[in-house]
Amino acid sequence: LSNSYGDKQAALQDAKRKKGGNLTTVDLNDVLEEKVVKNLKIFDTEYLKTVFVAVSKSQVEVFENEIYVLGGELVGYGGPDWSGMPHGLGQPQNFGSQVDRHQKKGSPVVPGSLEKVMEDNDSVLYTVTVLKGMYEAGYYEGEEFVAGTKIDLLEAFSKILREKRYSVRENFTYDPSQQGKSAMKMEQLQVEVDNMRSGLTRWCKTHYGEAFVAWMHIKVIRVFVESVLRYGLPVDFTAVLYKVASGKEVMLVNALDKAFGETVKGDDDPDEEEYHDFVLIKFEP
């Protein structure tokens, strides 16, 4: 029950953080207007993906200047130049694994795709369109053909943005029907947290007495055992429970030492426990 309550409370705090946060954390469906989104060029095709990026206002100038060169080592744009050698068109050495695509590299960002969407007091939201991936051609190793592979450029580019401390709003897809749903979800979470808190409080009140009695039994057993170990058999000692007012603990221990013996404490080790001529066990319920 306590674990479930903790999970719900963490989810509620996360929802409150997103609702009260800036463009790096807030649910974009709650702040983007439909007319604004309609004017944006958003792509989600087999080859292109438009991502939303939130940038701190202190980084805006740098971001706008470098966005088209970020990830300049990710994409290989090299290939056969058919215009320069039309006689070799279609020849085996001019395609597939025979072509070094990485002889010319560049960024996966589509030129001219950067668009400013909106801003708040702390940050600015942009959209930028990037290549989703790149195919590396297969090749033969002797008689065996090794299939080609597809490289995920989107994930690699997002990593570069995060390293630059730009916030990539990953897995976001604008859905006007979702507007206001985060507020409803937060209200529902609040109700669930309140209900679970009430249930947990009732459970604690019910079981506190049993837990306290068990705890006291353990303390009594410890007093008995330590007294036997110290004074030996037959059992001949008296156990007393003192309830001490706050700040009076030292006065009580001093009074007991004066009545029953002296306190002995190791000189070399400051962390060594005090030894009394009587068994003393302290606890705070």
mmCIF file of C-alpha atoms in Angstrom:
data_model
loop_
_atom_site.group_PDB
_atom_site.id
_atom_site.type_symbol
_atom_site.label_atom_id
_atom_site.label_comp_id
_atom_site.label_asym_id
_atom_site.label_seq_id
_atom_site.Cartn_x
_atom_site.Cartn_y
_atom_site.Cartn_z
ATOM 1 C CA LEU A 1 0.000 0.000 0.000
ATOM 2 C CA SER A 2 2.803 2.409 0.899
ATOM 3 C CA ASN A 3 4.622 1.646 -2.379
ATOM 4 C CA SER A 4 1.469 2.298 -4.415
ATOM 5 C CA TYR A 5 0.883 5.535 -2.514
ATOM 6 C CA GLY A 6 4.492 6.595 -3.165
ATOM 7 C CA ASP A 7 4.148 5.867 -6.891
ATOM 8 C CA LYS A 8 0.910 7.851 -7.144
ATOM 9 C CA GLN A 9 2.394 10.766 -5.230
ATOM 10 C CA ALA A 10 5.460 10.790 -7.491
ATOM 11 C CA ALA A 11 3.190 10.788 -10.567
ATOM 12 C CA LEU A 12 1.217 13.693 -9.109
ATOM 13 C CA GLN A 13 4.363 15.710 -8.401
ATOM 14 C CA ASP A 14 5.580 15.035 -11.940
ATOM 15 C CA ALA A 15 2.241 16.233 -13.371
ATOM 16 C CA LYS A 16 2.418 19.411 -11.258
ATOM 17 C CA ARG A 17 5.991 20.012 -12.389
ATOM 18 C CA LYS A 18 5.004 19.707 -16.043
ATOM 19 C CA LYS A 19 1.981 21.958 -15.634
ATOM 20 C CA GLY A 20 3.931 24.681 -13.896
ATOM 21 C CA GLY A 21 7.108 24.307 -15.946
ATOM 22 C CA ASN A 22 8.424 26.088 -19.018
ATOM 23 C CA LEU A 23 8.533 24.867 -22.599
ATOM 24 C CA THR A 24 11.191 22.274 -21.748
ATOM 25 C CA THR A 25 8.815 20.296 -19.491
ATOM 26 C CA VAL A 26 5.222 21.436 -20.012
ATOM 27 C CA ASP A 27 2.766 19.302 -22.004
ATOM 28 C CA LEU A 28 2.903 20.992 -25.412
ATOM 29 C CA ASN A 29 -0.687 19.974 -26.185
ATOM 30 C CA ASP A 30 -1.768 22.369 -23.433
ATOM 31 C CA VAL A 31 0.156 25.389 -24.708
ATOM 32 C CA LEU A 32 0.076 25.030 -28.496
ATOM 33 C CA GLU A 33 -2.890 26.553 -30.293
ATOM 34 C CA GLU A 34 -4.365 24.752 -33.286
ATOM 35 C CA LYS A 35 -4.049 27.785 -35.561
ATOM 36 C CA VAL A 36 -0.331 28.017 -34.744
ATOM 37 C CA VAL A 37 0.276 24.341 -35.497
ATOM 38 C CA LYS A 38 -1.612 24.578 -38.806
ATOM 39 C CA ASN A 39 0.909 27.152 -40.020
ATOM 40 C CA LEU A 40 3.857 24.875 -39.248
ATOM 41 C CA LYS A 41 5.416 22.456 -41.724
ATOM 42 C CA ILE A 42 5.355 19.194 -39.806
ATOM 43 C CA PHE A 43 6.540 15.968 -41.433
ATOM 44 C CA ASP A 44 6.386 12.402 -40.234
ATOM 45 C CA THR A 45 7.136 10.260 -43.268
ATOM 46 C CA GLU A 46 9.287 7.253 -44.009
ATOM 47 C CA TYR A 47 12.341 9.481 -44.439
ATOM 48 C CA LEU A 48 11.625 12.768 -42.622
ATOM 49 C CA LYS A 49 10.629 13.676 -39.079
ATOM 50 C CA THR A 50 9.875 17.095 -37.595
ATOM 51 C CA VAL A 51 11.006 17.424 -33.986
ATOM 52 C CA PHE A 52 10.214 20.089 -31.395
ATOM 53 C CA VAL A 53 13.195 21.609 -29.612
ATOM 54 C CA ALA A 54 13.029 23.940 -26.597
ATOM 55 C CA VAL A 55 15.993 26.268 -26.207
ATOM 56 C CA SER A 56 16.903 28.531 -23.306
ATOM 57 C CA LYS A 57 16.738 32.202 -24.277
ATOM 58 C CA SER A 58 20.400 32.585 -23.422
ATOM 59 C CA GLN A 59 21.228 29.976 -26.101
ATOM 60 C CA VAL A 60 18.907 31.148 -28.888
ATOM 61 C CA GLU A 61 21.517 32.979 -30.957
ATOM 62 C CA VAL A 62 23.994 30.107 -30.789
ATOM 63 C CA PHE A 63 21.291 27.555 -31.602
ATOM 64 C CA GLU A 64 20.053 29.422 -34.681
ATOM 65 C CA ASN A 65 23.595 29.845 -35.976
ATOM 66 C CA GLU A 66 24.670 26.217 -35.573
ATOM 67 C CA ILE A 67 21.516 24.155 -36.134
ATOM 68 C CA TYR A 68 22.271 23.373 -39.787
ATOM 69 C CA VAL A 69 25.783 22.104 -39.040
ATOM 70 C CA LEU A 70 24.982 20.052 -35.936
ATOM 71 C CA GLY A 71 25.640 16.371 -36.549
ATOM 72 C CA GLY A 72 27.852 17.194 -39.511
ATOM 73 C CA GLU A 73 29.536 13.784 -39.271
ATOM 74 C CA LEU A 74 26.332 11.727 -39.178
ATOM 75 C CA VAL A 75 25.152 11.527 -42.782
ATOM 76 C CA GLY A 76 27.087 10.320 -45.796
ATOM 77 C CA TYR A 77 26.057 12.220 -48.917
ATOM 78 C CA GLY A 78 28.754 10.815 -51.190
ATOM 79 C CA GLY A 79 27.901 8.733 -54.247
ATOM 80 C CA PRO A 80 28.634 8.230 -57.905
ATOM 81 C CA ASP A 81 28.656 11.444 -59.907
ATOM 82 C CA TRP A 82 26.791 10.340 -63.030
ATOM 83 C CA SER A 83 27.116 13.776 -64.626
ATOM 84 C CA GLY A 84 30.900 13.528 -64.537
ATOM 85 C CA MET A 85 31.122 10.016 -65.991
ATOM 86 C CA PRO A 86 28.001 9.215 -67.995
ATOM 87 C CA HIS A 87 29.822 6.320 -69.677
ATOM 88 C CA GLY A 88 29.894 4.448 -66.349
ATOM 89 C CA LEU A 89 26.157 4.725 -65.694
ATOM 90 C CA GLY A 90 24.871 1.480 -64.194
ATOM 91 C CA GLN A 91 28.250 -0.197 -63.875
ATOM 92 C CA PRO A 92 28.776 -2.356 -60.736
ATOM 93 C CA GLN A 93 31.624 -0.231 -59.420
ATOM 94 C CA ASN A 94 29.378 2.805 -59.273
ATOM 95 C CA PHE A 95 26.779 1.729 -56.757
ATOM 96 C CA GLY A 96 26.183 -0.361 -53.648
ATOM 97 C CA SER A 97 29.129 -1.230 -51.460
ATOM 98 C CA GLN A 98 31.542 -0.042 -54.169
ATOM 99 C CA VAL A 99 30.600 3.576 -53.416
ATOM 100 C CA ASP A 100 32.028 5.399 -50.396
ATOM 101 C CA ARG A 101 29.027 7.390 -49.261
ATOM 102 C CA HIS A 102 31.009 8.916 -46.406
ATOM 103 C CA GLN A 103 33.491 10.684 -48.639
ATOM 104 C CA LYS A 104 31.138 13.650 -48.260
ATOM 105 C CA LYS A 105 29.430 14.140 -44.905
ATOM 106 C CA GLY A 106 26.831 16.528 -43.590
ATOM 107 C CA SER A 107 24.084 17.221 -41.083
ATOM 108 C CA PRO A 108 20.737 15.386 -41.162
ATOM 109 C CA VAL A 109 18.883 18.712 -40.770
ATOM 110 C CA VAL A 110 16.811 19.694 -43.801
ATOM 111 C CA PRO A 111 18.033 23.128 -44.981
ATOM 112 C CA GLY A 112 15.570 25.939 -44.239
ATOM 113 C CA SER A 113 13.365 23.775 -42.025
ATOM 114 C CA LEU A 114 13.946 25.648 -38.752
ATOM 115 C CA GLU A 115 10.793 27.431 -37.563
ATOM 116 C CA LYS A 116 10.124 29.379 -34.388
ATOM 117 C CA VAL A 117 6.872 28.246 -32.809
ATOM 118 C CA MET A 118 6.464 30.225 -29.578
ATOM 119 C CA GLU A 119 8.294 31.459 -26.508
ATOM 120 C CA ASP A 120 7.761 32.025 -22.806
ATOM 121 C CA ASN A 121 9.736 33.855 -20.134
ATOM 122 C CA ASP A 122 12.534 31.285 -20.076
ATOM 123 C CA SER A 123 12.764 29.478 -23.405
ATOM 124 C CA VAL A 124 11.886 29.390 -27.097
ATOM 125 C CA LEU A 125 10.243 26.477 -28.915
ATOM 126 C CA TYR A 126 11.377 25.553 -32.440
ATOM 127 C CA THR A 127 10.581 22.888 -34.992
ATOM 128 C CA VAL A 128 13.249 21.404 -37.215
ATOM 129 C CA THR A 129 12.969 18.628 -39.809
ATOM 130 C CA VAL A 130 15.647 15.945 -39.969
ATOM 131 C CA LEU A 131 16.359 12.750 -41.875
ATOM 132 C CA LYS A 132 15.065 9.733 -39.984
ATOM 133 C CA GLY A 133 17.738 7.322 -41.078
ATOM 134 C CA MET A 134 20.312 6.266 -43.614
ATOM 135 C CA TYR A 135 20.811 2.929 -45.339
ATOM 136 C CA GLU A 136 24.240 1.368 -45.538
ATOM 137 C CA ALA A 137 24.417 -0.943 -48.549
ATOM 138 C CA GLY A 138 25.072 -4.654 -48.162
ATOM 139 C CA TYR A 139 28.216 -6.287 -49.438
ATOM 140 C CA TYR A 140 29.764 -9.659 -50.215
ATOM 141 C CA GLU A 141 32.350 -11.352 -48.040
ATOM 142 C CA GLY A 142 33.610 -14.044 -50.353
ATOM 143 C CA GLU A 143 30.572 -16.066 -51.373
ATOM 144 C CA GLU A 144 28.407 -14.787 -48.497
ATOM 145 C CA PHE A 145 26.249 -11.653 -48.782
ATOM 146 C CA VAL A 146 26.045 -9.427 -45.723
ATOM 147 C CA ALA A 147 22.744 -7.543 -45.651
ATOM 148 C CA GLY A 148 22.683 -3.780 -45.441
ATOM 149 C CA THR A 149 21.777 -1.909 -42.274
ATOM 150 C CA LYS A 150 19.708 1.156 -41.479
ATOM 151 C CA ILE A 151 21.245 3.795 -39.210
ATOM 152 C CA ASP A 152 18.914 5.708 -36.871
ATOM 153 C CA LEU A 153 19.874 9.324 -37.513
ATOM 154 C CA LEU A 154 17.044 10.741 -35.410
ATOM 155 C CA GLU A 155 18.305 9.218 -32.159
ATOM 156 C CA ALA A 156 21.909 10.190 -32.902
ATOM 157 C CA PHE A 157 20.897 13.776 -33.704
ATOM 158 C CA SER A 158 18.738 14.021 -30.564
ATOM 159 C CA LYS A 159 21.739 12.911 -28.501
ATOM 160 C CA ILE A 160 23.834 15.723 -29.979
ATOM 161 C CA LEU A 161 21.118 18.260 -29.135
ATOM 162 C CA ARG A 162 20.944 17.011 -25.544
ATOM 163 C CA GLU A 163 24.721 17.276 -25.222
ATOM 164 C CA LYS A 164 24.357 20.936 -26.262
ATOM 165 C CA ARG A 165 21.725 21.330 -23.491
ATOM 166 C CA TYR A 166 18.884 21.772 -25.953
ATOM 167 C CA SER A 167 15.671 20.066 -24.840
ATOM 168 C CA VAL A 168 14.279 17.679 -27.466
ATOM 169 C CA ARG A 169 10.567 17.105 -26.919
ATOM 170 C CA GLU A 170 10.687 13.477 -27.976
ATOM 171 C CA ASN A 171 7.638 11.353 -28.787
ATOM 172 C CA PHE A 172 5.457 14.456 -29.046
ATOM 173 C CA THR A 173 2.656 14.451 -31.577
ATOM 174 C CA TYR A 174 0.215 17.341 -31.582
ATOM 175 C CA ASP A 175 -3.329 16.229 -30.812
ATOM 176 C CA PRO A 176 -5.932 18.996 -30.253
ATOM 177 C CA SER A 177 -8.219 16.510 -28.523
ATOM 178 C CA GLN A 178 -5.614 16.179 -25.763
ATOM 179 C CA GLN A 179 -5.900 19.814 -24.699
ATOM 180 C CA GLY A 180 -7.027 20.027 -21.100
ATOM 181 C CA LYS A 181 -6.647 16.298 -20.530
ATOM 182 C CA SER A 182 -3.452 16.755 -18.535
ATOM 183 C CA ALA A 183 -5.339 18.983 -16.098
ATOM 184 C CA MET A 184 -8.078 16.356 -15.795
ATOM 185 C CA LYS A 185 -5.434 13.680 -15.271
ATOM 186 C CA MET A 186 -3.805 15.742 -12.539
ATOM 187 C CA GLU A 187 -7.158 16.205 -10.793
ATOM 188 C CA GLN A 188 -7.772 12.464 -11.000
ATOM 189 C CA LEU A 189 -4.314 11.772 -9.573
ATOM 190 C CA GLN A 190 -4.999 14.210 -6.736
ATOM 191 C CA VAL A 191 -8.232 12.382 -5.868
ATOM 192 C CA GLU A 192 -6.455 9.016 -5.977
ATOM 193 C CA VAL A 193 -3.614 10.289 -3.788
ATOM 194 C CA ASP A 194 -6.064 11.716 -1.242
ATOM 195 C CA ASN A 195 -8.023 8.465 -1.140
ATOM 196 C CA MET A 196 -4.864 6.378 -0.753
ATOM 197 C CA ARG A 197 -3.572 8.708 1.962
ATOM 198 C CA SER A 198 -6.812 8.254 3.889
ATOM 199 C CA GLY A 199 -6.600 4.475 3.508
ATOM 200 C CA LEU A 200 -2.938 4.427 4.515
ATOM 201 C CA THR A 201 -3.667 6.606 7.555
ATOM 202 C CA ARG A 202 -6.436 4.265 8.709
ATOM 203 C CA TRP A 203 -4.150 1.278 8.192
ATOM 204 C CA CYS A 204 -1.366 2.906 10.227
ATOM 205 C CA LYS A 205 -3.730 3.802 13.072
ATOM 206 C CA THR A 206 -5.015 0.231 13.136
ATOM 207 C CA HIS A 207 -1.598 -1.413 13.197
ATOM 208 C CA TYR A 208 0.375 1.142 15.177
ATOM 209 C CA GLY A 209 -0.704 -0.304 18.515
ATOM 210 C CA GLU A 210 0.301 -3.818 17.539
ATOM 211 C CA ALA A 211 3.662 -2.662 16.213
ATOM 212 C CA PHE A 212 4.347 -0.612 19.344
ATOM 213 C CA VAL A 213 3.509 -3.539 21.651
ATOM 214 C CA ALA A 214 5.835 -5.818 19.651
ATOM 215 C CA TRP A 215 8.563 -3.177 19.839
ATOM 216 C CA MET A 216 8.176 -2.883 23.604
ATOM 217 C CA HIS A 217 8.416 -6.671 23.929
ATOM 218 C CA ILE A 218 11.731 -6.587 22.071
ATOM 219 C CA LYS A 219 13.014 -3.863 24.395
ATOM 220 C CA VAL A 220 11.987 -5.850 27.475
ATOM 221 C CA ILE A 221 13.651 -8.990 26.131
ATOM 222 C CA ARG A 222 16.845 -7.024 25.486
ATOM 223 C CA VAL A 223 16.814 -5.602 29.030
ATOM 224 C CA PHE A 224 16.370 -9.107 30.442
ATOM 225 C CA VAL A 225 19.138 -10.647 28.340
ATOM 226 C CA GLU A 226 21.668 -7.878 28.988
ATOM 227 C CA SER A 227 20.887 -7.921 32.714
ATOM 228 C CA VAL A 228 21.463 -11.685 32.915
ATOM 229 C CA LEU A 229 24.709 -11.331 30.953
ATOM 230 C CA ARG A 230 25.880 -8.588 33.266
ATOM 231 C CA TYR A 231 24.672 -9.766 36.683
ATOM 232 C CA GLY A 232 24.441 -13.527 36.093
ATOM 233 C CA LEU A 233 21.984 -16.029 37.569
ATOM 234 C CA PRO A 234 19.772 -16.345 39.493
ATOM 235 C CA VAL A 235 17.777 -13.452 38.059
ATOM 236 C CA ASP A 236 17.651 -10.678 40.627
ATOM 237 C CA PHE A 237 17.092 -7.239 39.148
ATOM 238 C CA THR A 238 14.338 -4.671 38.700
ATOM 239 C CA ALA A 239 13.355 -3.161 35.332
ATOM 240 C CA VAL A 240 12.028 0.409 35.426
ATOM 241 C CA LEU A 241 10.522 2.508 32.595
ATOM 242 C CA TYR A 242 11.148 6.257 32.818
ATOM 243 C CA LYS A 243 9.303 8.809 30.734
ATOM 244 C CA VAL A 244 11.612 11.806 30.440
ATOM 245 C CA ALA A 245 10.603 15.315 29.443
ATOM 246 C CA SER A 246 12.346 16.783 26.420
ATOM 247 C CA GLY A 247 15.812 18.083 27.309
ATOM 248 C CA LYS A 248 15.920 16.286 30.668
ATOM 249 C CA GLU A 249 17.652 13.087 29.475
ATOM 250 C CA VAL A 250 21.113 14.114 30.701
ATOM 251 C CA MET A 251 19.759 15.065 34.117
ATOM 252 C CA LEU A 252 18.100 11.635 34.509
ATOM 253 C CA VAL A 253 21.225 9.710 33.486
ATOM 254 C CA ASN A 254 23.367 11.801 35.853
ATOM 255 C CA ALA A 255 20.945 11.122 38.704
ATOM 256 C CA LEU A 256 21.015 7.385 38.000
ATOM 257 C CA ASP A 257 24.814 7.395 37.861
ATOM 258 C CA LYS A 258 24.941 9.204 41.185
ATOM 259 C CA ALA A 259 22.598 6.656 42.761
ATOM 260 C CA PHE A 260 24.010 3.450 41.249
ATOM 261 C CA GLY A 261 27.536 4.104 40.056
ATOM 262 C CA GLU A 262 29.796 6.101 37.757
ATOM 263 C CA THR A 263 29.801 6.505 33.997
ATOM 264 C CA VAL A 264 32.755 5.007 32.139
ATOM 265 C CA LYS A 265 33.587 6.097 28.609
ATOM 266 C CA GLY A 266 36.549 5.159 26.465
ATOM 267 C CA ASP A 267 39.142 7.909 26.172
ATOM 268 C CA ASP A 268 40.550 6.885 22.805
ATOM 269 C CA ASP A 269 37.366 6.364 20.799
ATOM 270 C CA PRO A 270 34.900 9.285 20.908
ATOM 271 C CA ASP A 271 32.233 7.084 19.308
ATOM 272 C CA GLU A 272 32.438 4.389 21.942
ATOM 273 C CA GLU A 273 29.180 3.844 23.841
ATOM 274 C CA GLU A 274 28.918 4.948 27.446
ATOM 275 C CA TYR A 275 29.062 2.225 30.058
ATOM 276 C CA HIS A 276 26.973 2.508 33.204
ATOM 277 C CA ASP A 277 26.796 0.342 36.306
ATOM 278 C CA PHE A 278 23.240 -0.454 35.275
ATOM 279 C CA VAL A 279 21.607 -1.525 32.023
ATOM 280 C CA LEU A 280 20.393 1.561 30.165
ATOM 281 C CA ILE A 281 18.448 1.316 26.910
ATOM 282 C CA LYS A 282 17.130 4.499 25.331
ATOM 283 C CA PHE A 283 14.380 4.688 22.750
ATOM 284 C CA GLU A 284 11.989 7.278 21.356
ATOM 285 C CA PRO A 285 8.525 6.050 20.294
#
